[in-house]
Structure formats: structure tokens, C-alpha cells
mmCIF file of C-alpha atoms in Angstrom:
data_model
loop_
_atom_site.group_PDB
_atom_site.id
_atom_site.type_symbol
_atom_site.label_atom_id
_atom_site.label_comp_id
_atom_site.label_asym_id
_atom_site.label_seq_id
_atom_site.Cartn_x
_atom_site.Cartn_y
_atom_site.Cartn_z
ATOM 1 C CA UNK A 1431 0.000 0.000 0.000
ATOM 2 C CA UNK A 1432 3.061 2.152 0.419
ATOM 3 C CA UNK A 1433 4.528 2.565 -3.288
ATOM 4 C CA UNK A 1434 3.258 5.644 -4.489
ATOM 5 C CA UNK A 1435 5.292 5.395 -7.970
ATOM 6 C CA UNK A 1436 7.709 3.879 -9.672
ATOM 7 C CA UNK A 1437 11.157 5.674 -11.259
ATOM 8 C CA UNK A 1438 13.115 4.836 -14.330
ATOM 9 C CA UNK A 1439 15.633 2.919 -12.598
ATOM 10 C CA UNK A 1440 13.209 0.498 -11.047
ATOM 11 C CA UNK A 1441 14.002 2.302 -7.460
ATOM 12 C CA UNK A 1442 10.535 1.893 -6.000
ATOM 13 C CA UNK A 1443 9.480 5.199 -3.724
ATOM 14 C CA UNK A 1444 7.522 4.749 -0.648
ATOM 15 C CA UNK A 1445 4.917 7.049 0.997
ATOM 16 C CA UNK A 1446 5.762 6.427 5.037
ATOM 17 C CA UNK A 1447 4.061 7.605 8.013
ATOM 18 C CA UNK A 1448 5.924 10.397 9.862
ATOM 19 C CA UNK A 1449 6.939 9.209 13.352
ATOM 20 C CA UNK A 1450 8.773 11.671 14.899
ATOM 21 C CA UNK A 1451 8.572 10.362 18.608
ATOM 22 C CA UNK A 1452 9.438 6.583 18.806
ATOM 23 C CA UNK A 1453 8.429 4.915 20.157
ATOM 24 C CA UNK A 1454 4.613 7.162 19.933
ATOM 25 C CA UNK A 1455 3.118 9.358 22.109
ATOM 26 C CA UNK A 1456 -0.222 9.689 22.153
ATOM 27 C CA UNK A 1457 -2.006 12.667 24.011
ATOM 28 C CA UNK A 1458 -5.776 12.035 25.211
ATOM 29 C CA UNK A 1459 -7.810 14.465 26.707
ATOM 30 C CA UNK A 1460 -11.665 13.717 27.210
ATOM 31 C CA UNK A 1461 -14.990 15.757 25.973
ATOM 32 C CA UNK A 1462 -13.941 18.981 26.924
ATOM 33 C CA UNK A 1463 -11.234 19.092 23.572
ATOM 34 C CA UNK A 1464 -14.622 19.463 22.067
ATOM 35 C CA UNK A 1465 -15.469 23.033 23.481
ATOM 36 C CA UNK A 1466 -11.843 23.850 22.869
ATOM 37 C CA UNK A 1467 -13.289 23.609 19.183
ATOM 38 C CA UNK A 1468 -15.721 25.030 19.193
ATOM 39 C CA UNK A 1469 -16.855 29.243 18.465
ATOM 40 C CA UNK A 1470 -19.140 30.999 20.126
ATOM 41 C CA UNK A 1471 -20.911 34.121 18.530
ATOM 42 C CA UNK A 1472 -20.238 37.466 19.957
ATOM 43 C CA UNK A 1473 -22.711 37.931 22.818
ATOM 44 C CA UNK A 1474 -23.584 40.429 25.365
ATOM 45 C CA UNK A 1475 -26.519 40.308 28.000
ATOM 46 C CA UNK A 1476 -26.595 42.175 31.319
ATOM 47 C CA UNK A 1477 -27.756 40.694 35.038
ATOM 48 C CA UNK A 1478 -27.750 36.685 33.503
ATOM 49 C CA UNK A 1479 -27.612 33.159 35.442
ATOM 50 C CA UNK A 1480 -24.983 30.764 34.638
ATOM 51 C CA UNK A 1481 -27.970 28.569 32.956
ATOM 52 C CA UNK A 1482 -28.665 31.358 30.425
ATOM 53 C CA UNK A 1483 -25.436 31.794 29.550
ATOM 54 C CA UNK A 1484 -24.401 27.409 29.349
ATOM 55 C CA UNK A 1485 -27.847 27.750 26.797
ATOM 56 C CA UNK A 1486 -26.598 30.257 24.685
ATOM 57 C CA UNK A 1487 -22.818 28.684 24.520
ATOM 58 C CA UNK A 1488 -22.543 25.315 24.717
ATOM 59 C CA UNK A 1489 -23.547 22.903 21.847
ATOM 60 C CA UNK A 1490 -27.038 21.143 21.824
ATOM 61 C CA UNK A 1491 -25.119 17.726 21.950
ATOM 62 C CA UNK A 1492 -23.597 18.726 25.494
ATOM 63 C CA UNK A 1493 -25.515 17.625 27.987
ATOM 64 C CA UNK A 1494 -24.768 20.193 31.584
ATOM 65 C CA UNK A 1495 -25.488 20.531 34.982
ATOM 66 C CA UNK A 1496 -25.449 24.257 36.174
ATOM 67 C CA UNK A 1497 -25.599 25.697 39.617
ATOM 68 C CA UNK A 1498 -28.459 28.031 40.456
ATOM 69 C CA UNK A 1499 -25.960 31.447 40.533
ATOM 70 C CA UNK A 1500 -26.333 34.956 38.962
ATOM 71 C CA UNK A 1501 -23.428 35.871 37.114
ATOM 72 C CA UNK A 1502 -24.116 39.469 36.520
ATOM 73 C CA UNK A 1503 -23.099 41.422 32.937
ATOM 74 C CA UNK A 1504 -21.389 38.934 30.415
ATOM 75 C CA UNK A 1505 -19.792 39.935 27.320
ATOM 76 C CA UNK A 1506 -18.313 37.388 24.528
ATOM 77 C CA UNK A 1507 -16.149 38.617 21.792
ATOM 78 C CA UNK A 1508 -16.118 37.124 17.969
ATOM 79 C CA UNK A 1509 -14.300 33.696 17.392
ATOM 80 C CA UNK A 1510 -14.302 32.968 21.409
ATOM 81 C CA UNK A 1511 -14.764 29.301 22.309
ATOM 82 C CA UNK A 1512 -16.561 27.218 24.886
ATOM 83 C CA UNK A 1513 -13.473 26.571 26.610
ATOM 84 C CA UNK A 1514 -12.170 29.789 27.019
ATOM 85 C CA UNK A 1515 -15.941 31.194 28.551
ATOM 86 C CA UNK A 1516 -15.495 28.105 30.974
ATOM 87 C CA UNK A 1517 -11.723 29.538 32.025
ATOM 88 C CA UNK A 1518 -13.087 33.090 32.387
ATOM 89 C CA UNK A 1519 -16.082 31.815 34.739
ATOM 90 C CA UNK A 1520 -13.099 30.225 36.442
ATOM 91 C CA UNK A 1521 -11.544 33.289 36.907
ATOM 92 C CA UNK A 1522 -14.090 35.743 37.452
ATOM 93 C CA UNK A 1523 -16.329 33.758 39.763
ATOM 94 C CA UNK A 1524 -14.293 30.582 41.077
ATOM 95 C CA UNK A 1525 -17.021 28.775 39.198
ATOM 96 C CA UNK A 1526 -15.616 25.296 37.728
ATOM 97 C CA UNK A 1527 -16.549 23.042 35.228
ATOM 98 C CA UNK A 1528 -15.669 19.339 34.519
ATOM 99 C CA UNK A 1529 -17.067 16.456 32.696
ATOM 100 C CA UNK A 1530 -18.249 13.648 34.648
ATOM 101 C CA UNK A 1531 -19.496 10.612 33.190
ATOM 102 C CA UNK A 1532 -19.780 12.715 29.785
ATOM 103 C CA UNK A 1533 -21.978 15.308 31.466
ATOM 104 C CA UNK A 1534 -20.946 18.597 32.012
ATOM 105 C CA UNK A 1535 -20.874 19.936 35.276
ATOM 106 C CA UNK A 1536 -20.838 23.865 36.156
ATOM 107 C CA UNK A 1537 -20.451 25.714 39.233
ATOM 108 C CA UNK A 1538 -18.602 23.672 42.136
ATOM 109 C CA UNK A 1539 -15.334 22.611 42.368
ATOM 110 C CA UNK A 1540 -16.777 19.125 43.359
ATOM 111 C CA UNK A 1541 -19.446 16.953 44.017
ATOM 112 C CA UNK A 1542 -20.210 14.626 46.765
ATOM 113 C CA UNK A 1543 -22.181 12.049 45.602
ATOM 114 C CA UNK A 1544 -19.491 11.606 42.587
ATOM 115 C CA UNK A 1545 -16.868 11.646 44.990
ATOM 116 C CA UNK A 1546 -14.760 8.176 45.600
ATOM 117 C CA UNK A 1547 -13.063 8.194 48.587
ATOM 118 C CA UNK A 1548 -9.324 5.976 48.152
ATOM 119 C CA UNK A 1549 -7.456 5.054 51.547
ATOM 120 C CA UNK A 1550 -3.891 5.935 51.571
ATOM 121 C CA UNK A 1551 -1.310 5.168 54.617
ATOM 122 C CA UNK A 1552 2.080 6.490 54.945
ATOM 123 C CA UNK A 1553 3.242 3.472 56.354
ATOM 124 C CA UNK A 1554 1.976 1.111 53.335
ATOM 125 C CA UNK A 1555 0.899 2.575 50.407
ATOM 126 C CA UNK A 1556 2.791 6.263 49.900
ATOM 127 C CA UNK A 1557 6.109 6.007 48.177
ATOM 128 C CA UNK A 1558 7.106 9.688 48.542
ATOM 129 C CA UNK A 1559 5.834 12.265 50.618
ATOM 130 C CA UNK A 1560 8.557 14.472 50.901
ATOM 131 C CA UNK A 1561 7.037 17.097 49.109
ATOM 132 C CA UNK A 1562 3.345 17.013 51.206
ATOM 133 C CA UNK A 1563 3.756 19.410 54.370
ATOM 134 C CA UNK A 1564 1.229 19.709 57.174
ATOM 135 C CA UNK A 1565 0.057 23.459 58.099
ATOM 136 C CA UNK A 1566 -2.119 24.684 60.901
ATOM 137 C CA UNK A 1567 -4.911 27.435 59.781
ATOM 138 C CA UNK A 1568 -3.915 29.990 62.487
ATOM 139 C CA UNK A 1569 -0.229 30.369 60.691
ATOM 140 C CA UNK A 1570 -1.628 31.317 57.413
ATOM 141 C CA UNK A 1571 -1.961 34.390 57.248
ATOM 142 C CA UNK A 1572 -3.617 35.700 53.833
ATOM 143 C CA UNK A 1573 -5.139 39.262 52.486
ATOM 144 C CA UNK A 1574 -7.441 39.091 50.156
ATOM 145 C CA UNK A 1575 -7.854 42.299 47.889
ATOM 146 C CA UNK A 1576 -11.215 41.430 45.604
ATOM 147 C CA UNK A 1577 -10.900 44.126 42.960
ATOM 148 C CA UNK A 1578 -14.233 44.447 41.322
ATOM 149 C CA UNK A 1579 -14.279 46.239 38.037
ATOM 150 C CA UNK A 1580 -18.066 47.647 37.442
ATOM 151 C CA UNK A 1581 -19.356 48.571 34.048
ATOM 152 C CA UNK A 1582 -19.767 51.688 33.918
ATOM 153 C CA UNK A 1583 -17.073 52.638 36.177
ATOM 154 C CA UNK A 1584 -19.292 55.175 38.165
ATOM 155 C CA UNK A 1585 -18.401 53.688 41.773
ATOM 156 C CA UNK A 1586 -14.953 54.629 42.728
ATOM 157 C CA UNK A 1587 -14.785 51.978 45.879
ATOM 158 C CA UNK A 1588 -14.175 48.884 43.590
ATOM 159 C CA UNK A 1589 -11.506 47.078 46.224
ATOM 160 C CA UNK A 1590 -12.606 44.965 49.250
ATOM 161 C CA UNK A 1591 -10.304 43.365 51.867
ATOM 162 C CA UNK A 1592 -10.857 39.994 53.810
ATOM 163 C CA UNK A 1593 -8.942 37.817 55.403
ATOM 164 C CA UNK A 1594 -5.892 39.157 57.637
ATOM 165 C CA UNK A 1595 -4.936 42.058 56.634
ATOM 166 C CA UNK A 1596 -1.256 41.515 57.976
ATOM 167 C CA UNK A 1597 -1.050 38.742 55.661
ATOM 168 C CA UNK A 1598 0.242 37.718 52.464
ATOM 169 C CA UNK A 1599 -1.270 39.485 49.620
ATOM 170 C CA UNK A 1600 -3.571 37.843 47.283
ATOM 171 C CA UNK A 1601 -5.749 39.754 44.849
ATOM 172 C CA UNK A 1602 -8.917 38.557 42.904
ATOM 173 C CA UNK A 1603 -10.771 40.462 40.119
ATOM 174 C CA UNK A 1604 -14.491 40.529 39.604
ATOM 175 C CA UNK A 1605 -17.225 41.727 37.471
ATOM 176 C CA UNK A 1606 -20.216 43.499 37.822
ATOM 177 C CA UNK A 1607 -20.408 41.473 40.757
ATOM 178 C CA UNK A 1608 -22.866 42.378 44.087
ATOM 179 C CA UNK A 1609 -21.518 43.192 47.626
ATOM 180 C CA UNK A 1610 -23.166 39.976 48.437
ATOM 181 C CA UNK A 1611 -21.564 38.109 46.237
ATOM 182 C CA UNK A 1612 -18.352 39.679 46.859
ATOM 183 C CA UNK A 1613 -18.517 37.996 50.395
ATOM 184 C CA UNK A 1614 -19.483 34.878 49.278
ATOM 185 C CA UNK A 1615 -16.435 34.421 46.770
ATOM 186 C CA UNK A 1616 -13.761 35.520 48.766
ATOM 187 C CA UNK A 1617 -14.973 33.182 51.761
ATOM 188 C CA UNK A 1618 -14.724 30.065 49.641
ATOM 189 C CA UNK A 1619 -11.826 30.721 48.155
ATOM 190 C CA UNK A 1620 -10.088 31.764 51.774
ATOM 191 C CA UNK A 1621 -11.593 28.687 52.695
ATOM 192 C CA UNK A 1622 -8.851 26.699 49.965
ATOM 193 C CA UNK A 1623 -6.505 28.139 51.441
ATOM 194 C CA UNK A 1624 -6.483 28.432 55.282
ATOM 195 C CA UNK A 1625 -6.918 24.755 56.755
ATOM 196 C CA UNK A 1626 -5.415 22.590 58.866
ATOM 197 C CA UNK A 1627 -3.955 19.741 57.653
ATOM 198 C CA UNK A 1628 -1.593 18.706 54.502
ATOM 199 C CA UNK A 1629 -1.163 20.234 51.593
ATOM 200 C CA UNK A 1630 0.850 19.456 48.947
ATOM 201 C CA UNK A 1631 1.796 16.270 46.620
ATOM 202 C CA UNK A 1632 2.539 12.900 47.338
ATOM 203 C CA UNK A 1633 3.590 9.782 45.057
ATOM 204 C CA UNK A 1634 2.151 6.380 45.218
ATOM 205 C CA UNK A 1635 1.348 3.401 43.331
ATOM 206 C CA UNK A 1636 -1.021 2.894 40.092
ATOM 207 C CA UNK A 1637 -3.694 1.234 41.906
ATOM 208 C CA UNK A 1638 -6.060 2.236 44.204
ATOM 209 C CA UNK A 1639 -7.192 4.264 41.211
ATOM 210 C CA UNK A 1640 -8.393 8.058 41.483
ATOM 211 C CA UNK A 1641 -9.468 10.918 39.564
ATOM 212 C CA UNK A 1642 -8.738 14.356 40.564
ATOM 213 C CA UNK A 1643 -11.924 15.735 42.586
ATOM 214 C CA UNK A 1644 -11.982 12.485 44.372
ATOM 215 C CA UNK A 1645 -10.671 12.071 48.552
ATOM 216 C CA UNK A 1646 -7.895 11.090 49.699
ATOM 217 C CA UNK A 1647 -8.122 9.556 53.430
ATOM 218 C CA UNK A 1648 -4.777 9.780 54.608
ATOM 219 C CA UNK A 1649 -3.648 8.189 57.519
ATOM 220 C CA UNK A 1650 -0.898 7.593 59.740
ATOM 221 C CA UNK A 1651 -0.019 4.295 62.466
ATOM 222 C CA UNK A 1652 2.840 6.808 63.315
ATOM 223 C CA UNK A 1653 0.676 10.061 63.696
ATOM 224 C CA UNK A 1654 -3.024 9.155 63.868
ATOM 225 C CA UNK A 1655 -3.848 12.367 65.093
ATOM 226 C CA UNK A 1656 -3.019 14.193 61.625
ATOM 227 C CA UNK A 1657 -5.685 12.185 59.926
ATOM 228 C CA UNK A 1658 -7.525 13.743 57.708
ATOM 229 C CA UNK A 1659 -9.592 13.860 54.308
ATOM 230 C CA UNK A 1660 -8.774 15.773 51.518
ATOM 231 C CA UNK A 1661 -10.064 16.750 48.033
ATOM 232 C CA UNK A 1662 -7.697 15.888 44.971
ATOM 233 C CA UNK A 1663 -6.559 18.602 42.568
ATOM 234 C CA UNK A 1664 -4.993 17.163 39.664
ATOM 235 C CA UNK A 1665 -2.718 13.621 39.290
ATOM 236 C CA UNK A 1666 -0.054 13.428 37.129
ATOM 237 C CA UNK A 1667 -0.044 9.487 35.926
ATOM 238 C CA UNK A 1668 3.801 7.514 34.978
ATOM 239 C CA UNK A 1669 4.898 4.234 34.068
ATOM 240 C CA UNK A 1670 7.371 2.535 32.460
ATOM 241 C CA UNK A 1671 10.068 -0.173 33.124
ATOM 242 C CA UNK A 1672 10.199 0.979 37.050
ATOM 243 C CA UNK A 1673 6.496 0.449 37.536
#
């Protein structure tokens, strides 16, 4: 199937395949490469819920699950995709969005009853954990400066403080956004940060298997009392001849 002609000196010339990793990498990435695909229409609305705006986005195919939130003014410029309104939600309102069980979920970072919860012991099952450190809440110490940007810019007290105000400095930006809401926000995302408990990254084996979103019970036989559940960012996923 390869010979794509023949010369005059009989040398027969081959159209290959172009491998330029070997041996191949293959990059997989689930339903949401289809929103990175696809355009949105420019689009403007004031004072809309994140339902109106998933209806007037997202492609008829997608199935969604949207939390019951007013996002305030929205504004979409030509040749925008899906993918890049879902990052600005991100941004604007902490307001995530995953795919879970090919259904797209919009508004919270998680969701209990899709939760798994996977045990994990230092003692046993936990490889490295040289890089997962243990924090108390009271010796974080974070300012949060909410800068809200309003659309006509007629209110000149756009920045809001929470948090300790000795702190380290952490600013957020919002939209059109209520004084309400402005409370709301910044409490659940101060909430991310000041815990007690571990934080961090830790390596262990390939099996019990998780996905990020999902808890981790960690546990100790050394240190019981610094067990504790916790909520799974991201995984990064290796193998190879070592395992």
C-alpha cells in the first residue's frame, strides 16, 4: 500500500508515516477538547444566570449541569470558544466546570455524591511524601484584595479586603459582581486556602485508582492524630520499566 510510484531505474518510492517520537506518544484528553473547538458568537446580555449563559454557549449535543448562581453582565467577543468562557467563569467567579461521566458539570469545584473516597497510609501505600507538608490554619496568614471592576465605572470603591490584613497578599478580580456576592467568593476561596492539615503532593502506586476531585483519606499508624480527608486537585499518571 506504500509505493506511491515507480522511477526509471526500477528504485521503487515509498509514501511512510511520519513518526517523529518513537516509540509514539499519544495525548488524550476527554470531551472537553470538544469546546476547545468550538466558536461561540459574539454575545452580550446584562444581570444573567450561569444557565442562560451554558444555553446560549454550549452545543445542543452537550448535555450540563449548572448551579443556580447569577453571574451578573457577560460579554463574549467574535471567534471565542466554549473553553475559554469556561476559564473566564473560572476566573471571574471561582465557578468550575468538569465532565463527569460525559456530562458537564458547572459551578462547584466538586461533588459529593461523585466523589470516591481511596485510603492511603504512609506506612503502606505512599512512596514519597517528601514534598506534602502539614500546616495549621492559624499560621496562614492571607489578604485578600477582591478588585471588582463595574461597568460603567461610576463607583470609585471597587476594592474589598478579607482575610488578615497583615497577611500575604492575594488579589482577585471581579465583574459586575454584588456586595453579596463579593462575600461569598472571597470566603470560599479563603476557605482553599487556610486549613489545617496537609497540603501538597505525594507519590504512590497505580492502583487504588483516582481521579482528581476524588478524597484522599490519609492516615498515619505513626501520627493518627493528623488524619484527615482531603479533596484531589490534579494527578499526574507515569509508568514505564520501574512500575
Amino acid at each position: 500500500d506504500g509505493i506511491r510510484d515507480r522511477d526509471v531505474t526500477g528504485v521503487q518510492t515509498c509514501a511512510l508515516p511520519i513518526c517523529i517520537n518513537t516509540p509514539i506518544e499519544l495525548e488524550l484528553e476527554d470531551e472537553m477538547f470538544i469546546l476547545k473547538r468550538t466558536l461561540v458568537k459574539q454575545y452580550s446580555a446584562n444581570d444573567i444566570t450561569l444557565d442562560t449563559l451554558m444555553k446560549n454557549v454550549l452545543p445542543a449535543s452537550v448535555k450540563y449541569v449548572a448551579v443556580d448562581e447569577t453571574i451578573g453582565d457577560w460579554r463574549i467577543a467574535n471567534n471565542s470558544t466554549v473553553s475559554s468562557v469556561l476559564d473566564e467563569l473560572r476566573s471571574r467567579h471561582l465557578i468550575y466546570s468538569q465532565f463527569i461521566d460525559g456530562i458537564l458539570y458547572v459551578g462547584l469545584p466538586f461533588y459529593q455524591d461523585k466523589q470516591k473516597v481511596q485510603k492511603f497510609y504512609f506506612e503502606k501505600n505512599i512512596i514519597n511524601w517528601e514534598n506534602l507538608k502539614y500546616q495549621q490554619s492559624d499560621e496562614i496568614r492571607i489578604r485578600l484584595d477582591v478588585k471588582v471592576h463595574y461597568r460603567d465605572n461610576a463607583k470609585k470603591n471597587n476594592t474589598f479586603s478579607f482575610g488578615d490584613l497583615d497577611g500575604s497578599v492575594r488579589t482577585l478580580n471581579l465583574y459586575n459582581v454584588s456586595e453579596e456576592q463579593i462575600k461569598n467568593i472571597a470566603d470560599r476561596y479563603l476557605a482553599r486556602l487556610k486549613y489545617t492539615g496537609y497540603h501538597g503532593t505525594f507519590t504512590t502506586f497505580g492502583e487504588p485508582y483516582c481521579r482528581a476531585y476524588d478524597i484522599v483519606d490519609l492516615r498515619s499508624i505513626k501520627v493518627p492524630e493528623r488524619n484527615g480527608r482531603y479533596q484531589i486537585k490534579s494527578i499526574k499518571r507515569t509508568f514505564g520499566m520501574n512500575g
